[in-house]
Amino acid sequence: MYNQTDLQDKIALVTGAGQGIGLACAKKLAEHGATVIAADINAEGVNHISKELSDLGLAVEPMFVDVIDPTSVSNLACQIIEKYKKIDILVNNAGIVSRYSCEELPLEQWDRVLDTNLRGTHLMIQAFIETMRKQGSGKIVNISSLAGRMAGRRTSPDYAASKAGVMALTKSYANHYSSHKINVNCVAPGLIVTPMTEGRHKPEDVPLGRLGTAQDIANAVYFLSSPLSDYITGTTIDVNGGMYMN
Ligand SMILES: NC(=O)c1ccc[n+]([C@@H]2O[C@H](COP(=O)([O-])OP(=O)(O)OC[C@H]3O[C@@H](n4cnc5c(N)ncnc54)[C@H](O)[C@@H]3O)[C@@H](O)[C@H]2O)c1
């Protein structure tokens, strides 16, 4: 049952919240009553969207983070824990895409993509997991990709590997922290229209006949952040219009 206040009193953090899927997730969680920290490397973008969401009456606070940088991640965690004393929901959405063939992929690009998408997710979880462990509760939702499932010919190998890694990382943390009532799950989006992908995808590639929206992903992230998913951990929800069926 839809309940606009079901996340009231929850403190949620969404990375990469300045645009696209992260922005939709931040808005969705705030609409359900959570206080949302919208964190992004693009400080100007995240300040702007936070002001827009606050003007709608939603509790959204912008903060800077570069998920590649352990010092930046640790500064973010200190700021949040000092101010709010807890963290209930962590959505690891910040990510970058890559467009190289196996033959042409430069090593620096491999490092940049793996460091942002996979190591960044790990650093973020590490920074908050101890607080969740002490609380005896927490919801972590990682954003993977259809590319991590299929690694198709049009997918850059660094991107596919990073996103497959996010699914494995999800299971690993879920196994380690289930006894502390911390749920760690994953959402694997398919072809979603965002600034990252604008103009690249075709609806005819999708069995359900349309491209996905950021809202489609935010709906799954909300489910995994809410008490509705209390008995689910270590899993990946595929949100792809039928392009991959597990
Ligand atoms: N759009 C799609 O079709 C699609 C499909 C599968 C998976 N995904 C995944 O969903 C997530 C969001 O994708 P999107 O399409 O909204 O992308 P986007 O490029 O529109 O937004 C990504 C956001 O992450 C931020 N970001 C990038 N590097 C960062 C860093 N080092 N630290 C902090 N923030 C950083 C950017 O500033 C931006 O605001 C990504 O992890 C992406 O891989 C997207």
Short mmCIF file of C-alpha atoms and ligand atoms in Angstrom, two decimals:
data_model
loop_
_atom_site.label_atom_id
_atom_site.label_comp_id
_atom_site.label_asym_id
_atom_site.label_seq_id
_atom_site.Cartn_x
_atom_site.Cartn_y
_atom_site.Cartn_z
CA MET A 1 0.00 0.00 0.00
CA TYR A 2 1.40 3.41 -1.03
CA ASN A 3 2.12 5.50 2.01
CA GLN A 4 3.68 8.95 1.61
CA THR A 5 5.15 8.94 5.10
CA ASP A 6 6.51 5.41 5.28
CA LEU A 7 10.12 6.66 5.23
CA GLN A 8 9.53 9.46 7.71
CA ASP A 9 12.42 9.80 10.19
CA LYS A 10 14.72 7.94 7.78
CA ILE A 11 18.02 9.48 6.71
CA ALA A 12 18.84 8.53 3.14
CA LEU A 13 21.94 9.21 1.07
CA VAL A 14 21.94 9.01 -2.73
CA THR A 15 25.19 9.40 -4.67
CA GLY A 16 25.21 10.77 -8.20
CA ALA A 17 21.98 12.59 -7.32
CA GLY A 18 22.65 15.65 -9.49
CA GLN A 19 20.78 14.28 -12.50
CA GLY A 20 19.28 11.19 -14.14
CA ILE A 21 18.54 8.10 -12.07
CA GLY A 22 20.10 9.47 -8.87
CA LEU A 23 17.92 12.58 -9.01
CA ALA A 24 14.78 10.44 -9.50
CA CYS A 25 15.78 8.23 -6.54
CA ALA A 26 16.43 11.23 -4.28
CA LYS A 27 13.03 12.70 -5.18
CA LYS A 28 11.20 9.40 -4.72
CA LEU A 29 12.68 8.72 -1.27
CA ALA A 30 11.99 12.32 -0.19
CA GLU A 31 8.38 12.02 -1.45
CA HIS A 32 8.01 9.08 0.92
CA GLY A 33 9.10 11.22 3.84
CA ALA A 34 12.85 10.56 4.07
CA THR A 35 15.38 13.28 4.67
CA VAL A 36 17.65 12.85 1.67
CA ILE A 37 21.28 13.85 1.28
CA ALA A 38 21.84 14.32 -2.43
CA ALA A 39 25.57 13.87 -3.03
CA ASP A 40 27.43 14.41 -6.29
CA ILE A 41 30.79 15.38 -7.73
CA ASN A 42 28.91 18.08 -9.64
CA ALA A 43 28.35 20.50 -6.76
CA GLU A 44 26.60 23.09 -8.89
CA GLY A 45 24.16 20.53 -10.35
CA VAL A 46 23.30 18.97 -7.02
CA ASN A 47 22.86 22.37 -5.34
CA HIS A 48 20.47 23.34 -8.09
CA ILE A 49 18.30 20.20 -7.95
CA SER A 50 18.26 20.24 -4.14
CA LYS A 51 16.91 23.79 -4.21
CA GLU A 52 14.23 22.73 -6.72
CA LEU A 53 13.20 19.74 -4.57
CA SER A 54 13.27 21.79 -1.36
CA ASP A 55 11.00 24.34 -3.05
CA LEU A 56 8.52 21.49 -3.55
CA GLY A 57 8.55 20.95 0.22
CA LEU A 58 10.85 17.92 0.16
CA ALA A 59 13.70 17.47 2.68
CA VAL A 60 16.76 17.34 0.42
CA GLU A 61 20.23 18.56 1.32
CA PRO A 62 23.07 18.78 -1.21
CA MET A 63 26.58 17.58 -0.36
CA PHE A 64 29.76 17.12 -2.39
CA VAL A 65 31.37 13.74 -2.89
CA ASP A 66 33.85 12.23 -5.32
CA VAL A 67 33.34 8.49 -4.80
CA ILE A 68 36.76 7.75 -6.30
CA ASP A 69 38.48 9.63 -3.49
CA PRO A 70 38.62 7.90 -0.04
CA THR A 71 39.15 11.26 1.72
CA SER A 72 36.12 12.79 0.05
CA VAL A 73 33.99 9.75 0.95
CA SER A 74 35.18 9.81 4.53
CA ASN A 75 34.51 13.58 4.80
CA LEU A 76 30.97 12.99 3.55
CA ALA A 77 30.40 10.22 6.10
CA CYS A 78 31.74 12.41 8.95
CA GLN A 79 29.49 15.31 7.94
CA ILE A 80 26.38 13.12 7.78
CA ILE A 81 26.98 11.14 10.97
CA GLU A 82 27.90 14.30 12.90
CA LYS A 83 24.75 16.09 11.77
CA TYR A 84 22.16 13.27 11.66
CA LYS A 85 23.76 10.72 14.02
CA LYS A 86 22.63 7.84 11.77
CA ILE A 87 22.17 6.58 8.23
CA ASP A 88 19.19 4.41 7.29
CA ILE A 89 19.37 4.18 3.50
CA LEU A 90 22.42 4.31 1.23
CA VAL A 91 21.88 4.33 -2.54
CA ASN A 92 25.13 3.87 -4.47
CA ASN A 93 24.17 5.26 -7.85
CA ALA A 94 27.16 7.41 -8.92
CA GLY A 95 28.65 5.91 -12.04
CA ILE A 96 30.22 6.61 -15.39
CA VAL A 97 29.81 4.88 -18.72
CA SER A 98 32.49 3.81 -21.17
CA ARG A 99 32.42 3.33 -24.92
CA TYR A 100 35.49 1.35 -26.00
CA SER A 101 36.03 -1.94 -27.76
CA CYS A 102 38.11 -4.65 -26.05
CA GLU A 103 41.02 -3.85 -28.38
CA GLU A 104 40.98 -0.08 -27.95
CA LEU A 105 40.26 0.27 -24.24
CA PRO A 106 43.03 2.39 -22.62
CA LEU A 107 44.26 1.22 -19.22
CA GLU A 108 43.56 4.65 -17.67
CA GLN A 109 39.93 4.31 -18.78
CA TRP A 110 39.70 0.82 -17.24
CA ASP A 111 40.98 2.29 -13.95
CA ARG A 112 38.66 5.30 -14.05
CA VAL A 113 35.55 3.19 -14.70
CA LEU A 114 36.41 0.44 -12.19
CA ASP A 115 37.41 3.05 -9.59
CA THR A 116 34.18 5.00 -9.96
CA ASN A 117 31.64 2.22 -10.41
CA LEU A 118 33.06 -0.62 -8.31
CA ARG A 119 35.66 0.75 -5.91
CA GLY A 120 33.46 3.83 -5.34
CA THR A 121 30.56 1.59 -4.28
CA HIS A 122 32.84 -0.35 -1.94
CA LEU A 123 34.30 2.84 -0.40
CA MET A 124 30.83 4.24 0.22
CA ILE A 125 29.61 1.05 1.90
CA GLN A 126 32.76 0.84 4.03
CA ALA A 127 32.27 4.44 5.16
CA PHE A 128 28.73 3.81 6.47
CA ILE A 129 28.52 0.12 7.35
CA GLU A 130 29.91 0.49 10.86
CA THR A 131 27.23 3.05 11.72
CA MET A 132 24.56 0.70 10.33
CA ARG A 133 26.06 -2.20 12.27
CA LYS A 134 25.87 -0.23 15.53
CA GLN A 135 22.28 0.77 14.71
CA GLY A 136 21.39 -2.86 13.95
CA SER A 137 19.61 -1.74 10.78
CA GLY A 138 20.23 -0.33 7.32
CA LYS A 139 19.25 -0.59 3.67
CA ILE A 140 21.92 -0.44 0.99
CA VAL A 141 20.92 -0.33 -2.67
CA ASN A 142 23.63 -0.51 -5.32
CA ILE A 143 23.02 0.41 -8.94
CA SER A 144 24.45 -2.12 -11.36
CA SER A 145 23.41 -2.51 -15.01
CA LEU A 146 22.02 -4.86 -17.63
CA ALA A 147 25.59 -4.62 -18.99
CA GLY A 148 26.80 -6.49 -15.91
CA ARG A 149 24.42 -9.36 -16.78
CA MET A 150 24.89 -9.59 -20.53
CA ALA A 151 28.18 -7.81 -21.43
CA GLY A 152 26.95 -7.57 -25.01
CA ARG A 153 29.10 -6.73 -28.01
CA ARG A 154 28.16 -3.05 -27.85
CA THR A 155 29.14 -2.81 -24.17
CA SER A 156 32.58 -1.62 -23.16
CA PRO A 157 34.36 -4.41 -21.19
CA ASP A 158 35.40 -2.08 -18.34
CA TYR A 159 31.80 -0.97 -17.81
CA ALA A 160 30.44 -4.55 -17.97
CA ALA A 161 33.10 -5.80 -15.53
CA SER A 162 32.49 -2.94 -13.10
CA LYS A 163 28.75 -3.58 -13.04
CA ALA A 164 29.10 -7.37 -12.71
CA GLY A 165 31.43 -6.59 -9.82
CA VAL A 166 28.75 -4.45 -8.18
CA MET A 167 26.40 -7.47 -8.16
CA ALA A 168 29.07 -9.67 -6.55
CA LEU A 169 29.94 -6.93 -4.04
CA THR A 170 26.26 -6.73 -3.15
CA LYS A 171 26.14 -10.44 -2.31
CA SER A 172 29.38 -10.23 -0.37
CA TYR A 173 28.22 -7.39 1.89
CA ALA A 174 24.75 -8.98 2.20
CA ASN A 175 26.32 -12.20 3.46
CA HIS A 176 28.68 -10.44 5.87
CA TYR A 177 26.08 -8.13 7.42
CA SER A 178 22.77 -10.05 7.35
CA SER A 179 23.13 -10.93 11.03
CA HIS A 180 23.14 -7.17 11.78
CA LYS A 181 19.81 -6.71 9.95
CA ILE A 182 21.43 -4.76 7.14
CA ASN A 183 19.84 -5.48 3.75
CA VAL A 184 22.16 -5.08 0.77
CA ASN A 185 20.55 -5.31 -2.65
CA CYS A 186 21.06 -4.18 -6.18
CA VAL A 187 19.06 -2.78 -9.09
CA ALA A 188 20.22 -3.48 -12.65
CA PRO A 189 18.70 -0.94 -15.04
CA GLY A 190 18.30 -1.67 -18.74
CA LEU A 191 18.04 1.05 -21.38
CA ILE A 192 17.06 4.13 -19.40
CA VAL A 193 16.69 7.62 -20.83
CA THR A 194 19.01 9.93 -18.87
CA PRO A 195 21.70 12.51 -19.75
CA MET A 196 24.18 9.56 -19.75
CA THR A 197 22.42 7.79 -22.61
CA GLU A 198 20.43 10.45 -24.46
CA GLY A 199 19.69 9.44 -28.06
CA ARG A 200 21.62 6.14 -27.91
CA HIS A 201 18.83 3.66 -27.22
CA LYS A 202 15.96 2.44 -29.42
CA PRO A 203 12.55 1.35 -28.02
CA GLU A 204 12.34 -1.50 -30.57
CA ASP A 205 15.24 -3.21 -28.72
CA VAL A 206 13.01 -3.63 -25.65
CA PRO A 207 10.42 -6.47 -25.38
CA LEU A 208 7.99 -4.22 -23.48
CA GLY A 209 8.26 -1.72 -26.36
CA ARG A 210 9.58 1.37 -24.63
CA LEU A 211 12.75 2.74 -23.12
CA GLY A 212 12.94 2.90 -19.36
CA THR A 213 12.64 6.07 -17.32
CA ALA A 214 14.59 7.15 -14.27
CA GLN A 215 11.30 6.81 -12.43
CA ASP A 216 11.16 3.08 -13.30
CA ILE A 217 14.48 2.65 -11.49
CA ALA A 218 13.52 4.91 -8.59
CA ASN A 219 10.44 2.72 -7.99
CA ALA A 220 12.64 -0.37 -7.51
CA VAL A 221 15.11 1.57 -5.37
CA TYR A 222 12.26 2.79 -3.19
CA PHE A 223 11.00 -0.79 -2.75
CA LEU A 224 14.47 -1.99 -1.68
CA SER A 225 14.81 1.00 0.68
CA SER A 226 11.48 0.48 2.39
CA PRO A 227 10.17 -2.05 4.94
CA LEU A 228 8.37 -3.79 2.03
CA SER A 229 11.69 -5.52 1.25
CA ASP A 230 12.74 -6.43 4.80
CA TYR A 231 13.03 -10.14 3.89
CA ILE A 232 15.15 -9.56 0.77
CA THR A 233 18.93 -9.35 0.79
CA GLY A 234 21.78 -10.09 -1.61
CA THR A 235 19.61 -9.94 -4.70
CA THR A 236 19.51 -7.93 -7.91
CA ILE A 237 16.24 -6.65 -9.36
CA ASP A 238 16.42 -6.40 -13.16
CA VAL A 239 14.48 -3.39 -14.44
CA ASN A 240 14.85 -3.67 -18.20
CA GLY A 241 11.49 -4.14 -19.92
CA GLY A 242 12.22 -7.83 -20.48
CA MET A 243 15.64 -7.54 -22.14
CA TYR A 244 17.15 -9.97 -19.62
CA MET A 245 15.16 -12.53 -17.68
CA ASN A 246 16.99 -14.15 -14.80
N1 LIG B 1 20.99 5.34 -18.04
C1 LIG B 1 21.06 4.04 -18.26
O1 LIG B 1 20.59 3.52 -19.30
C2 LIG B 1 21.72 3.13 -17.25
C3 LIG B 1 21.64 1.76 -17.47
C4 LIG B 1 22.24 0.90 -16.56
C5 LIG B 1 22.87 1.40 -15.44
N2 LIG B 1 22.94 2.74 -15.24
C6 LIG B 1 23.63 3.18 -14.04
O2 LIG B 1 22.80 4.05 -13.30
C7 LIG B 1 23.60 5.02 -12.62
C8 LIG B 1 23.12 6.41 -12.97
O3 LIG B 1 23.14 6.55 -14.38
P1 LIG B 1 22.54 7.82 -15.13
O4 LIG B 1 22.12 7.35 -16.46
O5 LIG B 1 21.59 8.55 -14.26
O6 LIG B 1 23.89 8.67 -15.32
P2 LIG B 1 24.16 10.24 -15.41
O7 LIG B 1 25.47 10.41 -16.10
O8 LIG B 1 22.97 10.93 -15.99
O9 LIG B 1 24.32 10.64 -13.87
C9 LIG B 1 25.39 10.16 -13.10
C10 LIG B 1 25.64 11.10 -11.93
O10 LIG B 1 26.75 10.59 -11.20
C11 LIG B 1 27.63 11.67 -10.89
N3 LIG B 1 29.00 11.17 -10.74
C12 LIG B 1 29.83 10.70 -11.71
N4 LIG B 1 31.04 10.40 -11.18
C13 LIG B 1 30.96 10.67 -9.85
C14 LIG B 1 31.87 10.56 -8.78
N5 LIG B 1 33.14 10.16 -8.97
N6 LIG B 1 31.46 10.92 -7.54
C15 LIG B 1 30.19 11.36 -7.34
N7 LIG B 1 29.30 11.50 -8.31
C16 LIG B 1 29.66 11.15 -9.56
C17 LIG B 1 27.49 12.62 -12.08
O11 LIG B 1 27.93 13.93 -11.76
C18 LIG B 1 26.00 12.53 -12.38
O12 LIG B 1 25.26 13.47 -11.64
C19 LIG B 1 25.05 4.75 -13.03
O13 LIG B 1 25.67 3.95 -12.06
C20 LIG B 1 24.88 3.99 -14.33
O14 LIG B 1 26.00 3.17 -14.61
C21 LIG B 1 22.37 3.61 -16.12
#
